[in-house]
Coordinates of C-alpha atoms and ligand atoms in Angstrom, one line a residue:
M1 CA 108.3 130.0 124.6
S2 CA 106.2 129.2 121.3
H3 CA 102.7 130.4 121.0
H4 CA 100.6 129.6 117.9
R5 CA 97.3 131.3 117.0
V6 CA 95.2 128.7 115.2
A7 CA 91.9 129.6 113.4
V8 CA 89.9 126.4 113.4
I9 CA 87.1 125.8 110.9
P10 CA 85.6 122.2 111.9
G11 CA 83.3 122.9 109.1
D12 CA 80.1 120.3 108.5
G13 CA 79.7 116.3 108.9
I14 CA 82.5 114.6 110.5
G15 CA 84.6 117.7 110.2
V16 CA 83.3 118.6 113.3
E17 CA 83.7 115.4 114.9
V18 CA 87.3 114.8 113.9
I19 CA 88.6 118.2 114.5
A20 CA 87.4 118.2 118.1
E21 CA 89.8 115.1 118.8
G22 CA 92.7 117.1 116.7
I23 CA 92.1 120.2 119.6
K24 CA 92.2 117.5 122.4
V25 CA 95.3 116.2 121.2
L26 CA 97.0 119.5 120.5
R27 CA 95.8 120.5 124.2
G28 CA 97.3 117.3 125.4
L29 CA 100.7 118.3 123.5
E30 CA 100.5 121.6 125.3
Q31 CA 100.5 119.9 128.7
T32 CA 103.4 117.8 127.6
A33 CA 105.8 120.6 126.2
P34 CA 106.4 123.1 128.4
N35 CA 107.0 125.8 125.9
L36 CA 104.3 125.3 123.6
T37 CA 101.0 126.9 123.7
F38 CA 98.1 127.2 121.6
E39 CA 95.3 129.9 121.2
F40 CA 92.5 128.4 119.0
T41 CA 89.6 130.7 117.5
D42 CA 86.6 128.6 116.2
F43 CA 85.0 129.8 113.0
P44 CA 81.6 128.3 112.4
W45 CA 81.9 128.7 108.5
G46 CA 80.5 126.1 106.0
C47 CA 77.1 124.8 105.2
G48 CA 75.4 125.4 108.5
Y49 CA 76.6 129.1 108.2
Y50 CA 75.3 129.1 104.5
L51 CA 71.9 128.0 105.6
Q52 CA 71.5 131.0 107.9
H53 CA 73.3 133.8 106.2
G54 CA 73.2 132.7 102.4
E55 CA 77.1 132.6 102.1
M56 CA 79.8 129.9 103.3
M57 CA 81.9 132.5 104.8
P58 CA 81.5 136.2 105.7
P59 CA 82.7 138.4 103.0
D60 CA 86.0 139.7 105.2
A61 CA 86.8 135.8 105.9
L62 CA 90.4 135.9 104.5
E63 CA 91.4 139.2 106.3
I64 CA 90.0 137.4 109.5
L65 CA 92.2 134.4 108.8
A66 CA 95.3 136.5 107.8
Q67 CA 95.6 137.3 111.5
F68 CA 96.5 133.8 112.4
G69 CA 99.6 131.6 112.1
S70 CA 97.5 128.5 110.5
I71 CA 94.4 127.3 109.5
Y72 CA 93.0 123.7 110.9
L73 CA 90.0 122.6 108.6
G74 CA 87.8 119.7 109.0
G75 CA 85.7 119.1 106.0
V76 CA 83.0 121.3 104.2
G77 CA 79.9 119.9 102.5
W78 CA 76.2 118.9 103.1
P79 CA 75.2 117.7 99.6
E80 CA 71.4 117.3 100.7
K81 CA 71.2 121.0 101.5
V82 CA 73.9 123.0 99.7
P83 CA 75.1 122.4 96.1
E84 CA 78.5 120.8 96.1
E85 CA 80.2 123.1 94.0
V86 CA 79.0 126.1 96.1
A87 CA 80.3 124.4 99.6
V88 CA 83.7 123.6 98.1
R89 CA 84.4 126.7 96.3
G90 CA 82.9 128.8 99.2
V91 CA 85.5 127.8 101.7
V92 CA 88.1 125.2 100.8
L93 CA 88.8 126.7 97.2
A94 CA 88.6 130.3 98.6
I95 CA 90.8 129.8 101.3
R96 CA 93.4 127.9 99.0
F97 CA 93.1 130.3 96.2
G98 CA 93.1 133.3 98.8
F99 CA 96.5 132.5 100.8
D100 CA 97.8 130.9 97.2
Q101 CA 98.5 127.6 98.9
Y102 CA 99.8 126.0 96.0
A103 CA 101.5 123.0 97.5
N104 CA 98.8 120.5 98.7
V105 CA 100.9 118.0 100.5
R106 CA 99.8 114.3 101.0
P107 CA 101.9 112.0 102.5
V108 CA 101.8 108.2 101.9
K109 CA 103.6 105.9 104.6
P110 CA 101.3 103.2 106.0
L111 CA 101.3 102.7 109.7
Q112 CA 102.0 99.5 111.2
G113 CA 98.9 97.5 112.1
A114 CA 96.6 99.5 109.7
P115 CA 94.7 97.7 107.0
F116 CA 96.7 97.2 103.9
P117 CA 94.9 96.1 100.6
L118 CA 97.9 94.8 98.3
A119 CA 98.5 91.0 98.7
G120 CA 102.3 90.5 98.4
K121 CA 103.5 93.8 98.9
D122 CA 105.5 95.0 102.3
P123 CA 103.8 98.2 103.6
S124 CA 107.0 99.1 105.4
Q125 CA 108.6 99.7 101.9
I126 CA 106.1 102.3 101.0
D127 CA 107.0 105.9 102.0
F128 CA 106.3 108.8 99.5
V129 CA 104.5 112.1 99.4
V130 CA 102.1 113.4 96.7
V131 CA 102.5 117.3 96.1
R132 CA 99.2 118.2 94.2
E133 CA 99.3 121.7 92.7
G134 CA 96.4 123.5 94.5
T135 CA 95.7 126.8 92.9
E136 CA 95.5 125.9 89.1
G137 CA 94.4 123.6 86.3
L138 CA 90.7 122.8 86.0
Y139 CA 89.9 124.4 89.4
V140 CA 90.3 127.8 88.4
G141 CA 86.4 127.8 87.9
Q142 CA 86.5 129.4 84.4
G143 CA 84.3 128.5 81.4
G144 CA 80.7 128.3 80.8
R145 CA 77.5 126.7 79.9
Y146 CA 76.1 127.5 76.4
A147 CA 72.6 126.8 75.4
R148 CA 72.0 126.4 71.6
Q149 CA 70.6 129.9 71.4
Q150 CA 73.2 131.6 73.4
A151 CA 76.2 133.5 72.1
G152 CA 79.4 131.6 72.1
F153 CA 77.5 128.3 71.2
E154 CA 78.3 128.4 67.6
Q155 CA 82.1 128.9 68.3
W156 CA 82.3 125.6 70.2
A157 CA 79.7 123.5 68.6
S158 CA 81.5 124.2 65.0
L159 CA 84.5 121.9 66.3
R160 CA 82.6 118.9 66.2
P161 CA 79.3 117.4 64.2
A162 CA 78.3 115.7 67.5
F163 CA 78.5 119.3 69.0
L164 CA 76.0 120.7 66.7
Q165 CA 73.6 118.2 67.6
S166 CA 73.6 119.0 71.3
D167 CA 71.1 121.6 72.8
E168 CA 73.9 122.7 75.4
L169 CA 77.5 122.8 75.7
A170 CA 79.8 123.4 78.7
V171 CA 83.3 124.5 78.6
Q172 CA 85.7 123.9 81.8
I173 CA 89.0 125.7 81.4
G174 CA 92.0 124.3 82.8
L175 CA 94.6 127.4 83.2
Y176 CA 98.2 126.2 84.0
S177 CA 100.8 128.9 84.6
E178 CA 104.6 128.4 83.9
H179 CA 105.1 130.2 87.5
G180 CA 102.7 128.2 88.9
C181 CA 103.9 124.8 87.7
R182 CA 107.6 125.9 88.2
R183 CA 107.0 126.6 92.0
V184 CA 105.1 123.4 92.8
M185 CA 107.8 121.5 91.1
Q186 CA 110.5 123.4 93.1
Y187 CA 108.9 122.6 96.0
S188 CA 108.6 118.8 95.3
F189 CA 112.3 118.7 94.2
E190 CA 113.2 120.5 97.6
L191 CA 111.2 118.0 99.4
A192 CA 113.0 115.2 97.6
R193 CA 116.4 116.6 98.9
R194 CA 114.9 117.0 102.5
R195 CA 113.5 113.7 102.7
A196 CA 116.8 112.2 101.4
G197 CA 115.2 109.0 100.7
K198 CA 115.1 107.7 97.1
R199 CA 115.7 111.1 95.7
L200 CA 113.2 110.9 93.0
V201 CA 110.7 113.2 91.8
T202 CA 107.8 111.7 89.7
S203 CA 105.8 114.2 87.3
C204 CA 102.2 113.1 87.0
T205 CA 101.2 114.3 83.4
K206 CA 98.9 113.3 80.4
V207 CA 100.7 115.2 77.8
N208 CA 99.6 112.8 75.0
A209 CA 96.1 114.0 75.4
L210 CA 96.3 117.4 77.1
N211 CA 98.4 119.0 74.5
Y212 CA 98.6 122.6 75.8
G213 CA 98.4 122.5 79.8
M214 CA 100.1 119.4 80.4
K215 CA 102.7 120.2 77.5
L216 CA 103.7 123.2 79.5
W217 CA 103.5 121.2 82.7
S218 CA 106.0 119.0 81.3
D219 CA 108.3 121.2 79.8
V220 CA 108.7 123.3 83.0
F221 CA 109.3 120.1 84.8
E222 CA 112.3 119.2 82.5
E223 CA 113.6 122.8 83.1
V224 CA 113.2 122.5 87.1
A225 CA 114.8 119.2 86.9
E226 CA 117.8 120.5 85.5
E227 CA 118.2 122.8 88.8
Y228 CA 118.5 119.8 90.9
P229 CA 121.0 117.3 89.3
D230 CA 121.2 115.6 92.7
I231 CA 117.6 114.5 92.2
D232 CA 116.5 111.9 89.7
H233 CA 113.2 112.6 87.9
E234 CA 110.7 111.0 85.5
W235 CA 107.3 111.2 84.3
M236 CA 104.2 109.1 83.9
H237 CA 100.9 109.7 82.4
A238 CA 98.2 109.9 85.5
D239 CA 96.6 106.7 84.2
A240 CA 100.1 104.5 84.2
L241 CA 100.9 106.4 87.5
A242 CA 97.7 105.2 89.1
M243 CA 98.4 101.8 88.2
R244 CA 101.9 102.0 89.4
F245 CA 100.3 103.1 92.8
V246 CA 98.9 99.6 92.8
T247 CA 101.6 97.3 91.2
S248 CA 104.6 99.2 92.6
P249 CA 104.1 101.9 95.3
E250 CA 107.4 101.3 96.7
H251 CA 109.0 102.7 93.7
F252 CA 107.5 106.4 94.7
D253 CA 109.5 109.2 96.7
V254 CA 108.1 112.6 95.6
V255 CA 105.0 112.7 93.2
V256 CA 103.9 116.2 91.9
A257 CA 100.6 116.3 90.0
P258 CA 98.4 118.9 88.7
N259 CA 95.4 119.7 90.6
L260 CA 92.8 117.1 89.2
F261 CA 94.9 114.3 88.8
G262 CA 96.3 115.1 92.5
D263 CA 92.8 114.7 93.8
L264 CA 92.2 111.7 92.2
I265 CA 95.6 109.7 92.8
T266 CA 95.5 110.8 96.3
D267 CA 92.3 109.2 97.2
L268 CA 94.0 106.1 95.6
S269 CA 97.3 106.4 97.7
A270 CA 94.9 106.9 100.6
T271 CA 93.6 103.2 100.1
L272 CA 97.1 102.3 100.8
L273 CA 97.4 103.7 104.2
G274 CA 94.0 102.1 105.3
G275 CA 91.5 104.5 103.8
L276 CA 90.6 108.2 103.8
G277 CA 90.3 107.9 107.6
M278 CA 94.1 107.5 107.8
A279 CA 95.4 110.2 105.2
A280 CA 96.8 113.6 106.2
G281 CA 96.9 116.7 104.2
G282 CA 98.0 120.2 104.2
N283 CA 97.6 123.1 101.9
I284 CA 101.1 125.2 102.1
H285 CA 102.4 128.4 100.8
P286 CA 106.0 128.3 102.0
G287 CA 106.3 131.2 104.3
G288 CA 102.8 132.1 104.3
I289 CA 99.5 130.9 106.0
G290 CA 98.9 127.1 105.7
M291 CA 95.5 125.4 105.9
F292 CA 95.7 121.9 107.2
E293 CA 92.7 119.6 106.3
P294 CA 92.4 116.0 106.2
P295 CA 91.9 115.0 102.4
H296 CA 88.6 113.0 103.4
G297 CA 85.2 115.1 103.0
T298 CA 82.3 115.4 105.2
A299 CA 81.4 111.6 105.0
P300 CA 77.7 112.2 105.2
D301 CA 77.2 108.4 105.3
I302 CA 78.7 108.3 108.8
A303 CA 78.2 111.8 110.1
G304 CA 76.8 112.3 113.7
R305 CA 77.6 108.6 114.5
G306 CA 80.7 109.1 116.4
I307 CA 82.4 106.4 114.5
A308 CA 84.9 108.8 112.1
N309 CA 88.3 107.9 112.4
P310 CA 90.0 111.0 113.7
V311 CA 93.6 109.6 112.7
A312 CA 93.7 111.6 109.5
A313 CA 92.8 114.7 111.3
L314 CA 95.3 114.0 113.9
L315 CA 98.3 113.3 111.5
T316 CA 97.1 116.6 109.7
A317 CA 97.5 118.4 112.9
G318 CA 101.1 116.8 113.0
M319 CA 101.7 118.2 109.5
M320 CA 100.5 121.7 110.8
L321 CA 103.0 121.5 113.8
D322 CA 105.8 120.6 111.4
E323 CA 105.0 123.7 109.3
L324 CA 104.8 126.0 112.4
G325 CA 108.4 124.9 113.1
E326 CA 107.5 122.3 116.2
A327 CA 109.1 119.3 114.8
Q328 CA 109.5 117.5 118.1
A329 CA 105.7 118.4 119.0
A330 CA 104.9 116.8 115.5
H331 CA 107.1 113.8 116.2
L332 CA 105.6 113.2 119.5
L333 CA 102.0 113.3 118.0
N334 CA 102.9 111.1 114.9
D335 CA 104.4 108.4 117.3
A336 CA 101.3 108.5 119.6
V337 CA 99.0 108.1 116.7
A338 CA 101.3 105.2 115.5
D339 CA 101.3 103.4 118.8
V340 CA 97.6 103.6 119.1
V341 CA 97.3 102.1 115.6
R342 CA 99.7 99.5 116.2
E343 CA 98.4 98.2 119.3
G344 CA 95.1 98.1 117.7
A345 CA 92.8 97.9 120.8
V346 CA 91.3 101.4 120.2
R347 CA 90.4 101.7 116.5
T348 CA 87.2 103.0 114.5
P349 CA 85.1 100.6 112.5
D350 CA 86.5 101.7 109.2
I351 CA 89.9 100.1 109.9
G352 CA 88.4 97.1 111.6
G353 CA 87.7 98.2 115.3
A354 CA 84.5 99.1 117.3
S355 CA 85.6 102.3 119.0
T356 CA 84.1 105.6 118.8
T357 CA 86.2 108.9 117.4
Q358 CA 86.5 110.2 121.0
E359 CA 88.0 106.8 122.2
V360 CA 90.9 107.1 119.6
G361 CA 91.3 110.6 120.3
D362 CA 91.5 110.0 124.1
A363 CA 93.9 107.1 123.6
V364 CA 96.2 109.1 121.4
A365 CA 95.8 111.8 123.8
N366 CA 96.8 109.7 126.7
C367 CA 99.7 108.4 124.8
I368 CA 101.0 111.9 124.5
L369 CA 100.3 112.6 128.2
A370 CA 102.2 109.5 129.3
S371 CA 105.2 110.9 127.9
R372 CA 105.4 114.1 129.9
P373 CA 109.0 115.4 130.4
Q374 CA 109.3 113.6 133.8
T375 CA 108.4 110.5 132.5
S376 CA 110.2 110.1 129.2
D377 CA 113.3 111.7 127.5
F378 CA 111.4 114.6 126.2
R379 CA 113.8 117.4 125.2
P380 CA 112.2 120.7 125.2
E381 CA 113.2 123.0 121.8
T382 CA 116.7 124.4 122.0
Ligands
ATP401 P1 82.2 115.4 100.4 O1 81.0 115.6 99.7 O2 82.1 116.2 101.9 O3 83.5 115.1 100.0 P2 82.1 112.5 100.3 O4 80.9 111.9 100.1 O5 83.1 112.7 99.3 O6 82.1 113.6 101.1 P3 84.3 111.4 101.6 O7 84.4 112.1 103.0 O8 85.2 111.7 100.7 O9 82.6 111.5 101.5 O10 84.1 109.9 102.1 C1 84.2 109.0 101.2 C2 84.2 107.5 101.9 O11 85.0 107.3 103.1 C3 82.6 107.3 102.9 O12 82.2 106.2 102.8 C4 83.2 107.8 104.2 O13 82.5 107.1 105.3 C5 84.7 107.2 104.2 N1 85.3 108.1 105.2 C6 85.9 109.1 104.9 N2 86.6 109.8 105.8 C7 86.2 108.9 106.8 C8 86.9 108.8 108.2 N3 87.3 109.9 108.9 N4 86.2 107.8 109.1 C9 86.0 106.8 108.5 N5 85.4 106.8 107.1 C10 85.7 107.8 106.4

């Protein structure tokens, strides 16, 4: 019997809508797999909570979450009401940093039947994973703003004549640690081994311009690569790599990227899947508590209309199952999503359909329920 306690943070905007479908589908799995049970506990943290309490989460949020096996999060943000940096730092980054979730894993394997933007390319040849470093780099929140009269202004302004003409300077520190680089790179090489596909790890860097942080990143990458002689390795500058995602996405297997570049290139790679509504993501600290969140945000432009695509959140739940050691249930879920997308009768407007969020969730849940043990070859975990 596997029982999993999951902390659920639906968040704001479409986060609430898509997570409801995720829970529905996980409940469907529970009925299908006799040995699998979930206990979901909802936490109403996010911008709504902020407007009531003046903080995005309570001060003991991390201690509360530490009692769970996993965290399932929708999206956090309400740009009209709460400054974006407050929203993102207050929940998503606080949890990523708090649980040291250094591997932000985003798979890119287009589903059959999903819209595909590249003419002359075969989507079935594309199968790679981006591992974005999740705790360091330009996201550490260090630096400052310096008005002309303030202490510190002179030190920075003296670097350039143009700086001296400014009334204000802002410094954003990108902090990279040898340990932080090494562990996410080792994770990536291990992943390439497990995938047993092209057995290639590509480092996304920018050492030509970012001469300290990316130099450390690249030096550590070469060291780590030596530990994995059975896995090929290469590096590309982030700009060239972005281009290759479009011109030859079939080239890649595992891509390891620093935090900001990883953020950028995974919105790009999501387009290969049919858009942000189709892309899954998980924040992982091996052996620790993971947070599984679709890489899309709260999509304020479509929030509340019942048309958000829940596929990203459903595949994200599949990643959570995998990480919880429920590979068979994850397969079942992923297969059900793939069936629904391939059949194409039920799909949301972003991928060319007219169905609602709930209808897609229902279709996937029904697909799972239709494969109950008595009607399929479902084998309980051994
Ligand atoms: P946030 O500030 O919370 O990150 P955002 O404004 O960056 O939100 P995203 O959520 O990243 O918006 O979405 C970017 C675009 O992709 C929007 O036009 C949105 O409607 C679309 N989009 C994102 N997720 C989905 C989804 N699940 N279904 C349909 N469209 C989506």
